[in-house]
CSV table of C-alpha atoms in Angstrom, one decimal:
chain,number,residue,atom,x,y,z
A,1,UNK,CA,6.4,-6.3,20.4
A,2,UNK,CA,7.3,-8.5,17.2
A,3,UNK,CA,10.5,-7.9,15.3
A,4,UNK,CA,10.4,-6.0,12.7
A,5,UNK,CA,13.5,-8.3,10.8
A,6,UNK,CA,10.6,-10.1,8.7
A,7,UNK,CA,8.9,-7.8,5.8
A,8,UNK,CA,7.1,-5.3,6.7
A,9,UNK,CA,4.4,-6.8,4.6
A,10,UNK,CA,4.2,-10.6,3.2
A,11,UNK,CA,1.4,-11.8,0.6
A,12,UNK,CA,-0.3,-15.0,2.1
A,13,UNK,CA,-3.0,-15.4,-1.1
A,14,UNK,CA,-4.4,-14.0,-4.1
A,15,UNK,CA,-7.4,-14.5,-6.0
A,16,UNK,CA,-6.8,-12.7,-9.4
A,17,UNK,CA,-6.4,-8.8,-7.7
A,18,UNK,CA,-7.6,-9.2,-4.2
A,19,UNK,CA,-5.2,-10.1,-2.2
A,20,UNK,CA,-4.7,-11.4,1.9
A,21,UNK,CA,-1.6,-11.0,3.3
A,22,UNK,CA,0.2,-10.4,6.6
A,23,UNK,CA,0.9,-6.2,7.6
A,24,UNK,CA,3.7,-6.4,10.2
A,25,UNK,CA,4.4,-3.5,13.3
A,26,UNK,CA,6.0,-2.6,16.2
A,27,UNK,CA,2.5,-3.6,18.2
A,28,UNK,CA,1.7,-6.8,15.9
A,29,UNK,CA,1.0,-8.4,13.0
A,30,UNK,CA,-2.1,-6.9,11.2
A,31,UNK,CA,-3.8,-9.8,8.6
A,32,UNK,CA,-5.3,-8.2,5.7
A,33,UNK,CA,-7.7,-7.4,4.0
A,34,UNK,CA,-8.5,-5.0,7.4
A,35,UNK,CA,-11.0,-2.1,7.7
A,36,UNK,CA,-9.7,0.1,10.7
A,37,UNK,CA,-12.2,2.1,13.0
A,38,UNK,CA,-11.5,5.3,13.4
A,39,UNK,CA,-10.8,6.6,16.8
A,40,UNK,CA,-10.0,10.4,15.5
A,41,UNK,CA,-9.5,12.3,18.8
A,42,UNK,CA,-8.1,8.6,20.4
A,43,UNK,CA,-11.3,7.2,20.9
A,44,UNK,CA,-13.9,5.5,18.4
A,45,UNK,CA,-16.6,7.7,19.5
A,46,UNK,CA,-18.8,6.0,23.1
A,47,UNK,CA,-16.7,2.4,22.9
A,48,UNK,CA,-14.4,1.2,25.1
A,49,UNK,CA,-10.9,-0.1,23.8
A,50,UNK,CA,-12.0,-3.6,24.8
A,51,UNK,CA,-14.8,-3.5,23.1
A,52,UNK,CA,-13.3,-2.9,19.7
A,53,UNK,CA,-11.0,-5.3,20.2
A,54,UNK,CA,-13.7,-7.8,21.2
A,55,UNK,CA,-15.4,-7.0,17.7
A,56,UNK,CA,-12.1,-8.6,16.0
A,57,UNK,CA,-10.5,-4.8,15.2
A,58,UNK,CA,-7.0,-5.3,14.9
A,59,UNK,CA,-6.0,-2.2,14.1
A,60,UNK,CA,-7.7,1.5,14.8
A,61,UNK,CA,-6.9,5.1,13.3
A,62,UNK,CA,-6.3,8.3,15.2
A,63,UNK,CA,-6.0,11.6,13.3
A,64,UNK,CA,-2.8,14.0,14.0
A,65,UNK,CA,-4.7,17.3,13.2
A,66,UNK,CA,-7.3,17.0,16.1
A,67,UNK,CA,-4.3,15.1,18.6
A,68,UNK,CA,-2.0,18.0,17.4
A,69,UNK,CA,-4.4,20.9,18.9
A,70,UNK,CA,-6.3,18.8,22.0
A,71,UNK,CA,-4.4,17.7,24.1
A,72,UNK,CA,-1.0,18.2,22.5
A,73,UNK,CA,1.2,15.7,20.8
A,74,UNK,CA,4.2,16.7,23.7
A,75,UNK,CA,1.7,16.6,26.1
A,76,UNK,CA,1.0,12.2,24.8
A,77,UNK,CA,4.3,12.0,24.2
A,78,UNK,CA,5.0,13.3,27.9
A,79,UNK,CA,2.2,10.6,28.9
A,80,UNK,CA,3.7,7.5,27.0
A,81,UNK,CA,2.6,8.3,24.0
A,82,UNK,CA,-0.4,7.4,22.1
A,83,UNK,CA,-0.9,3.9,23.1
A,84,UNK,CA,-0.7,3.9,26.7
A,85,UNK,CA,-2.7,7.3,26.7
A,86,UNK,CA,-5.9,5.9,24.7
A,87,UNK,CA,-4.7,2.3,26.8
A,88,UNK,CA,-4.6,0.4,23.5
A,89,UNK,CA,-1.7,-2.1,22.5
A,90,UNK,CA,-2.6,-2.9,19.0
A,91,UNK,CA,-1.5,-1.2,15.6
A,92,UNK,CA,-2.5,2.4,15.3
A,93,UNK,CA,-2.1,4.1,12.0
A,94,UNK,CA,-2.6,8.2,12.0
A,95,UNK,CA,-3.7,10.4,9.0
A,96,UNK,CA,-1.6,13.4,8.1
A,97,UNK,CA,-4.2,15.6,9.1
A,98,UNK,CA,-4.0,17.0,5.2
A,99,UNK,CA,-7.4,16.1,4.5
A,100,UNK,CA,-8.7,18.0,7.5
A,101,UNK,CA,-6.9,21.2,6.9
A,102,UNK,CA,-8.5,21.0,3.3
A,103,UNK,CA,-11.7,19.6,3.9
A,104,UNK,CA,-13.2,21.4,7.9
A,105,UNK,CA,-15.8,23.7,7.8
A,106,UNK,CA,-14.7,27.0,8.4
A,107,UNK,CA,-11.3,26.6,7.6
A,108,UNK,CA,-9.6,28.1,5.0
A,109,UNK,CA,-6.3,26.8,4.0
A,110,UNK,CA,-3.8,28.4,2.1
A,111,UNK,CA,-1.0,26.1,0.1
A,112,UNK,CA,2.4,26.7,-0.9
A,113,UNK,CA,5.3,24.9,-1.4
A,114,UNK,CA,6.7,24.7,2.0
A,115,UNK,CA,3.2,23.5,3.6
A,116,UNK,CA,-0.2,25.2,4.3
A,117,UNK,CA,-1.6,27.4,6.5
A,118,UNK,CA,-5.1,27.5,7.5
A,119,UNK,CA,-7.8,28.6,10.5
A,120,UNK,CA,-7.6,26.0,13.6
A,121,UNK,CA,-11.4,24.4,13.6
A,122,UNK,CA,-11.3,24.7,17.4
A,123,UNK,CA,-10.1,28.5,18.0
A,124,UNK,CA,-10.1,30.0,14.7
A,125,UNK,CA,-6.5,30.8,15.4
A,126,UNK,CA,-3.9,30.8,12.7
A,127,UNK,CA,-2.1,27.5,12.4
A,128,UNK,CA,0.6,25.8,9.9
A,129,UNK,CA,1.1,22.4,8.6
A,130,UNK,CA,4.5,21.3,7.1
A,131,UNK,CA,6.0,17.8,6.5
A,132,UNK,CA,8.5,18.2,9.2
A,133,UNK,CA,5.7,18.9,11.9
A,134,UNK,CA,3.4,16.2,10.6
A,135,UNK,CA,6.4,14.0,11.2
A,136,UNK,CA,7.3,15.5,14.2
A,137,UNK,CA,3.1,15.1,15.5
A,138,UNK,CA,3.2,11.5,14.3
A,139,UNK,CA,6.8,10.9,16.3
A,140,UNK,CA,5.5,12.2,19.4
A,141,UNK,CA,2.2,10.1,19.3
A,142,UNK,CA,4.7,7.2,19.3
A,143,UNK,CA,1.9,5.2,16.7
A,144,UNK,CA,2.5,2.4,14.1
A,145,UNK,CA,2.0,4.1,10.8
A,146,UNK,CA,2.2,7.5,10.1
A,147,UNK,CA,1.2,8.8,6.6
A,148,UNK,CA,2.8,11.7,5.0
A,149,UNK,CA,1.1,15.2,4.5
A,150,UNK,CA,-0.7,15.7,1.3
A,151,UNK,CA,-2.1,18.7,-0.9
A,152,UNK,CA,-5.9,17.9,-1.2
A,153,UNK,CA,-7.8,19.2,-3.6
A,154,UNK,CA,-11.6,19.7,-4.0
A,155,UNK,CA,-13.5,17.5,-6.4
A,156,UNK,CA,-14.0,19.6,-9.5
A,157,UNK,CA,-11.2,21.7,-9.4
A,158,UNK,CA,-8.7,22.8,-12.5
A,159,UNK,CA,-6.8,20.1,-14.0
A,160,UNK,CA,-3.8,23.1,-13.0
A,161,UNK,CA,-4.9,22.5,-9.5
A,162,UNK,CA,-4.7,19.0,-9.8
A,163,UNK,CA,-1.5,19.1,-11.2
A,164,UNK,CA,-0.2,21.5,-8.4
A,165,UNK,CA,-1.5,19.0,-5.8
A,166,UNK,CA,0.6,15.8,-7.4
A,167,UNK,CA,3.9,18.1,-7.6
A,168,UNK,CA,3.4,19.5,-4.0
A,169,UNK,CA,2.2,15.8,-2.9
A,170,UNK,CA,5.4,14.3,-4.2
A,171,UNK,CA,7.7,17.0,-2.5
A,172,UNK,CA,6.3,17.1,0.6
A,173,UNK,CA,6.3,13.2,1.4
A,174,UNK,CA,10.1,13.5,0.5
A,175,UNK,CA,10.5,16.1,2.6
A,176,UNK,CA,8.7,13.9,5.6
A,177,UNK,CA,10.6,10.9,4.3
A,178,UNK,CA,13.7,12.1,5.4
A,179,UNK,CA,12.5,13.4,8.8
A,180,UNK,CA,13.2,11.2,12.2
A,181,UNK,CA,10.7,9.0,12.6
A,182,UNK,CA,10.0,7.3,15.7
A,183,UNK,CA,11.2,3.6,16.4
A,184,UNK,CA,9.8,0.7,14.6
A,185,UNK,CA,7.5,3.4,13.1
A,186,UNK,CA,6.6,2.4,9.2
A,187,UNK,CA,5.4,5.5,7.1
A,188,UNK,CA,2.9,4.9,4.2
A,189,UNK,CA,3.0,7.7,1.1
A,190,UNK,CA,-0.5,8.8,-0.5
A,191,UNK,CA,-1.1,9.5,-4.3
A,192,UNK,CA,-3.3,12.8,-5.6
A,193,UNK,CA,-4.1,13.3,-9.2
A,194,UNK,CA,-8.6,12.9,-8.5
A,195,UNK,CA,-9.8,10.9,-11.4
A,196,UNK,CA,-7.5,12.3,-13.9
A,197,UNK,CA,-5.8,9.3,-15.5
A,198,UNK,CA,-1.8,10.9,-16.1
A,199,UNK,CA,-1.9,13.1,-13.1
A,200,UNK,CA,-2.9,9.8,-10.8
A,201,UNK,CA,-0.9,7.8,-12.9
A,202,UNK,CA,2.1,10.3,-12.1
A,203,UNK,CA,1.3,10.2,-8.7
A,204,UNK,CA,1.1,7.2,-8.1
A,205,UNK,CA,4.7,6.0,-9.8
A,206,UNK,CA,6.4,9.2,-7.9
A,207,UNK,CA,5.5,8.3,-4.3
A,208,UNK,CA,6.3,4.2,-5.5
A,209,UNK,CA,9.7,5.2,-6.3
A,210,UNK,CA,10.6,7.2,-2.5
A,211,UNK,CA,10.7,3.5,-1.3
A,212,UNK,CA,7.9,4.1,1.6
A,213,UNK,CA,6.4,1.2,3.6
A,214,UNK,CA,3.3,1.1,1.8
A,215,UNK,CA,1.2,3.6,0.0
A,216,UNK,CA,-2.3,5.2,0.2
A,217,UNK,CA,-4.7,6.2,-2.5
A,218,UNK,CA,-5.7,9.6,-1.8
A,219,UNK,CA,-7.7,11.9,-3.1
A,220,UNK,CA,-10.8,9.6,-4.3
A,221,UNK,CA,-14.3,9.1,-2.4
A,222,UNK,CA,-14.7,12.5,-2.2
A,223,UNK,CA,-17.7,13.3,-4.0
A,224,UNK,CA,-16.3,12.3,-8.0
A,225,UNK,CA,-18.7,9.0,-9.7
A,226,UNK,CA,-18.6,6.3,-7.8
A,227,UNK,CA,-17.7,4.0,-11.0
A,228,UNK,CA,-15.5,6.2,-11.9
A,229,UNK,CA,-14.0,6.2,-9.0
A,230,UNK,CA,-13.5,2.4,-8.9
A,231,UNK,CA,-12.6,2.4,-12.2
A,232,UNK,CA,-9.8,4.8,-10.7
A,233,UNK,CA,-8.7,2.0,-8.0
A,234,UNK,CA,-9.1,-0.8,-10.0
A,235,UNK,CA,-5.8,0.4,-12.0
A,236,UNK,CA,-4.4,2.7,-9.8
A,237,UNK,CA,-3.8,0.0,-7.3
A,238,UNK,CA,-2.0,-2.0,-10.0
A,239,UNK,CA,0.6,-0.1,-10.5
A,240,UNK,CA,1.5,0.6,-6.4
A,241,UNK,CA,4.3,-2.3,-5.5
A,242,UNK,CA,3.0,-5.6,-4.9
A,243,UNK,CA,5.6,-6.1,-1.3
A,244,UNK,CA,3.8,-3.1,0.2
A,245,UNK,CA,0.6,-2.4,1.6
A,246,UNK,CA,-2.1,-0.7,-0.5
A,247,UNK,CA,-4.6,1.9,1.4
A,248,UNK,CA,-7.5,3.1,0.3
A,249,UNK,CA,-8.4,6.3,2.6
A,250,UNK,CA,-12.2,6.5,3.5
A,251,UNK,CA,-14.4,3.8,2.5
A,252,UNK,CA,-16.5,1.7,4.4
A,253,UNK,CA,-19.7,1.1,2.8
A,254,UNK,CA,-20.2,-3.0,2.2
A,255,UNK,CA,-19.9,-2.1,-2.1
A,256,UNK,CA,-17.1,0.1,-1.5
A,257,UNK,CA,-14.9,-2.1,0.4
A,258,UNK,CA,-16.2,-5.4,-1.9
A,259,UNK,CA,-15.0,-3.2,-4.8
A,260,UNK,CA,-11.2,-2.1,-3.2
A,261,UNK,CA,-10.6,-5.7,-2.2
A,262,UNK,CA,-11.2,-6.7,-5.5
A,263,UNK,CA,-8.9,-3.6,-6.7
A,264,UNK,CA,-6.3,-5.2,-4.6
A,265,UNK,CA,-6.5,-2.8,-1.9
A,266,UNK,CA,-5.5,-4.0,2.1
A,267,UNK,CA,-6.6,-1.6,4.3
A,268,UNK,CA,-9.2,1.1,4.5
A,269,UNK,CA,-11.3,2.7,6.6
A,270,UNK,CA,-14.1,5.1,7.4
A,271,UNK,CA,-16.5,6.5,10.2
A,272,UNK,CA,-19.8,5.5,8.1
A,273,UNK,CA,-20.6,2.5,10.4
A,274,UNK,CA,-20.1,4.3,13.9
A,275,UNK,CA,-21.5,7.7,12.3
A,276,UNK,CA,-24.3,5.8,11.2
A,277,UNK,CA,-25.1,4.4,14.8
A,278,UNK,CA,-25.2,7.7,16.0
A,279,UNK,CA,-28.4,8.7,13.2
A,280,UNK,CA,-30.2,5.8,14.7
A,281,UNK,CA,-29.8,2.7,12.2
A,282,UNK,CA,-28.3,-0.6,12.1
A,283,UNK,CA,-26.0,-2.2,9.1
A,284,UNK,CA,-27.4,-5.7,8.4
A,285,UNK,CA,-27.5,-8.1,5.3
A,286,UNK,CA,-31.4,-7.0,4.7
A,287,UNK,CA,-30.5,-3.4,4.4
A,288,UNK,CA,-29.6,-0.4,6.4
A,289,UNK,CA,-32.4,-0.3,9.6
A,290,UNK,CA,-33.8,2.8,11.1
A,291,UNK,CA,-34.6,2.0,14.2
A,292,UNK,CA,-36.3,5.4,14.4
A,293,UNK,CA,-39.2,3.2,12.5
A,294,UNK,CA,-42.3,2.8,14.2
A,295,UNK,CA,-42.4,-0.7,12.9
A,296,UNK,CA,-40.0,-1.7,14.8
A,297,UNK,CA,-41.3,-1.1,17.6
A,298,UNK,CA,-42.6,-4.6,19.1
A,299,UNK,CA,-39.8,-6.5,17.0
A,300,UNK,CA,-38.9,-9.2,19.0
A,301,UNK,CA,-36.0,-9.9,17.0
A,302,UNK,CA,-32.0,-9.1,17.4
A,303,UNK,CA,-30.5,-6.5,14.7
A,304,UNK,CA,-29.2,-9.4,12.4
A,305,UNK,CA,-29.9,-13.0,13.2
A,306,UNK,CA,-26.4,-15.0,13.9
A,307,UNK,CA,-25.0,-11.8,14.7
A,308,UNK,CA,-22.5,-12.7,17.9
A,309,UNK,CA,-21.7,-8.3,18.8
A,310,UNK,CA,-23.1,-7.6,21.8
A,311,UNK,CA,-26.7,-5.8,20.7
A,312,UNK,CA,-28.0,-8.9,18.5
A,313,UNK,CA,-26.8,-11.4,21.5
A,314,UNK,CA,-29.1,-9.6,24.0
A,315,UNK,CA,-32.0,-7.1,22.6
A,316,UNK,CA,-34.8,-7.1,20.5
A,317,UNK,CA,-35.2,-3.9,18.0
A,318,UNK,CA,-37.9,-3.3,19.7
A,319,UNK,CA,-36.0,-2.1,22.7
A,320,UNK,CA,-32.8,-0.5,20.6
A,321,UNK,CA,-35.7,1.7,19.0
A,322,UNK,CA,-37.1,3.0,22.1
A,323,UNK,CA,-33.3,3.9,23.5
A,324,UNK,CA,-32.7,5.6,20.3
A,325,UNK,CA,-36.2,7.7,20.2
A,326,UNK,CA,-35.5,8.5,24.1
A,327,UNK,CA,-31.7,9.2,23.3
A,328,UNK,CA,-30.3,6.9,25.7
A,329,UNK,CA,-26.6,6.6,24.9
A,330,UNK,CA,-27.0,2.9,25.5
A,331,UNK,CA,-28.5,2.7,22.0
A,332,UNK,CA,-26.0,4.4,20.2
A,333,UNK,CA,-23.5,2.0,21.7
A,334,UNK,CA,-25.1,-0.9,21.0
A,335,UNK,CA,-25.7,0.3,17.4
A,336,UNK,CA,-21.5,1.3,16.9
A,337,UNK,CA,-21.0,-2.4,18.3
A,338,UNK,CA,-23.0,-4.0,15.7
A,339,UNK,CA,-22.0,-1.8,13.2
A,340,UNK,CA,-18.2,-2.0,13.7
A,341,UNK,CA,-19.2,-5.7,14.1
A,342,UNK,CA,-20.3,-6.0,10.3
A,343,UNK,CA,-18.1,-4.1,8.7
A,344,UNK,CA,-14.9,-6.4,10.5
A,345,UNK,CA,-17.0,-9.6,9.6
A,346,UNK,CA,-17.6,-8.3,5.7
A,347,UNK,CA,-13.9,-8.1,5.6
A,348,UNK,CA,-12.8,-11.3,7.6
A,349,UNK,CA,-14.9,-13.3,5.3
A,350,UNK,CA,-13.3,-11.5,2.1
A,351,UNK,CA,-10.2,-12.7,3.6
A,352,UNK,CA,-11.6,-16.0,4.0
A,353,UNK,CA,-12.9,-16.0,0.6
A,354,UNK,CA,-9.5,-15.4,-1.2
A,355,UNK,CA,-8.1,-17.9,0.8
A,356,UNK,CA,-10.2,-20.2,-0.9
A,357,UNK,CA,-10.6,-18.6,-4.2
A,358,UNK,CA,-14.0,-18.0,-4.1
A,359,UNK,CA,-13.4,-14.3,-3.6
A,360,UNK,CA,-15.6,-13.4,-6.8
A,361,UNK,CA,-18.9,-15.6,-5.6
A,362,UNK,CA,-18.5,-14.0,-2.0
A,363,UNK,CA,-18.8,-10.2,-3.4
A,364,UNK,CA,-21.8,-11.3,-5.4
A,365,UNK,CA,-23.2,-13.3,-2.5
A,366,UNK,CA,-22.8,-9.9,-0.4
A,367,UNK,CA,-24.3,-7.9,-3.2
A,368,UNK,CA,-27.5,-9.8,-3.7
A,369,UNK,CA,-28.9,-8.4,-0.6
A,370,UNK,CA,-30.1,-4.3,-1.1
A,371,UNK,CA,-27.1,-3.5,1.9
A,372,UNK,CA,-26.8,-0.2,3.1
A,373,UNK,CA,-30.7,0.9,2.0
A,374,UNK,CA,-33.0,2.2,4.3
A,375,UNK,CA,-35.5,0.0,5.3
């Protein structure tokens, strides 16, 4: 484990907004810019820990709702806690679980001030949140970075709503600021207030001023404008303190994380490259690749030439098609490999980039190509 005596975070470079720096934790030192996988229920879905690791991953994401109900945050704590029960020794950051107990089909959640109560998605059995327990979850699990609980609200709702949401936001992470944590263990705040410029504005200088270890824009890729949302980040991450961590929660297409970077965002994440494996298609410079296609099917080539993941060093499309149309599960894994793969190496050379100060010719470089459309 590295002390902890150092900053939790140090900035390394900058090139005008986008930043790379160094994100330090009780299981290592995280360099940033950094897209985490998300390994929800303590696995990112049919990989093996060494295998994300081999992709460069230096960091994953578990989620405290689902670890909360199966198996039990006592029963990983009584196992060793998080790390040795998914056997990973890097950085793991958890989510609150608040956007799942707003967001899960089926579930309907019902806010007050003291925390929420809502239908468990597994049983349909009454369940409650509060910032205690999500501290008290996140302590068990024994993780890195826990994030608080937050009130999130729908895209669309009342600007009433949205003010409800920033108050509650800013109480509970208080509230879970003052609860035991467990050693070494940092604690990021989020920000609510949607698109609305006071609200997110308000938000955003509230959870600054608790003094967490870094903060987390919430509340944004959620189904608002896309520019609008950017537009959002761009100054919203601005005003977040410069000696902390900034985290965007859920993005992971290649414009979306060009965009944060650029925002001066350091971490982020998002299941769109493993979800997409699962549907069948490939991330690659020339666009997103369904290999459902019929004209791949005697393509001798590899997913993405100069690839090094583990598909594009040893099949053709050709054959990644036909295990996807006969639903071998060898396909999908080779497709979350590559993916995974592409998403770490768009962000390592961002890094790389504002090292250099080229950071601007590197997203338009990225962007020339139509990424992420079916082809």
């Amino acid at each position: 484990m590295t002390s902890l005596e150092r900053p939790v975070f140090e900035l390394q470079a900058a090139d005008g907004a986008a930043r790379a720096g160094v994100l330090r934790t009780a299981h290592g030192e995280v360099r940033t810019p950094v897209f985490m996988p998300v390994g929800t229920k303590a696995t990112v879905k049919t990989l093996h820990p060494d295998e994300v690791r081999g992709l460069g991953a230096q960091i994953v994401l578990g989620n405290t709702y689902h670890l909360h109900f199966r198996p039990g945050s006592d029963v990983i704590r009584d196992l060793g806690g998080l790390h040795r029960f998914m056997s990973w020794e890097a950085p793991i950051l958890t989510d609150s679980g608040g956007f799942q107990v707003f967001s899960l089909r089926d579930t309907i959640a019902r806010a007050d001030d003291d925390g929420v109560t809502f239908n468990n998605v597994y049983d349909g059995s009454p369940a409650r949140f509060t910032p205690e327990l999500a501290a008290e979850i996140q302590r068990n699990l024994g993780i890195d970075i826990a994030m608080c609980l937050d009130d999130v609200p729908a895209t669309g709702v009342t600007r009433r709503r949205l003010e409800e949401a920033v108050r509650r936001t800013t109480e509970w992470a208080r509230r879970q600021r003052a609860a035991t944590r467990a050693p070494g263990q940092l604690r990021f705040g989020i920000t609510q207030g949607g698109v609305d410029a006071d609200l997110r504005r308000r938000s955003t200088e509230e959870i600054a001023e608790l003094g967490f270890d870094g903060n987390a824009i919430g509340g944004l890729a959620i189904g608002e404008d896309r520019a609008v949302m950017f537009e959002t980040t761009d100054w919203a991450a601005e005003l977040m303190p410069a000696d902390r961590p900034r985290y965007f929660m859920g993005i992971g297409d290649l414009e979306g994380i060009l965009e944060v970077i650029e925002a001066g965002v350091d971490m982020f994440d998002c299941v769109l490259p493993t979800r997409t494996a699962r549907t069948g298609s490939a991330l690659t410079p020339e666009g997103r690749l369904n290999l459902r296609n019929a004209r791949f099917a005697r393509d001798e080539r590899p997913l993405q030439e100069g690839c090094e993941c583990p598909a594009c060093t040893r099949f053709t499309r050709a054959y990644i098609r036909h295990l996807v149309n006969q639903s071998e599960l060898l396909g999908l894994r080779l497709l979350s490999l590559h993916n995974l793969r592409f998403v770490i190496e768009l962000t390592d050379g961002a890094r790389q980039a504002i090292e250099r100060g080229r950071f601007a010719d590197y997203k338009r470089r990225r962007l020339e190509a139509p990424a992420w459309v079916d082809s």
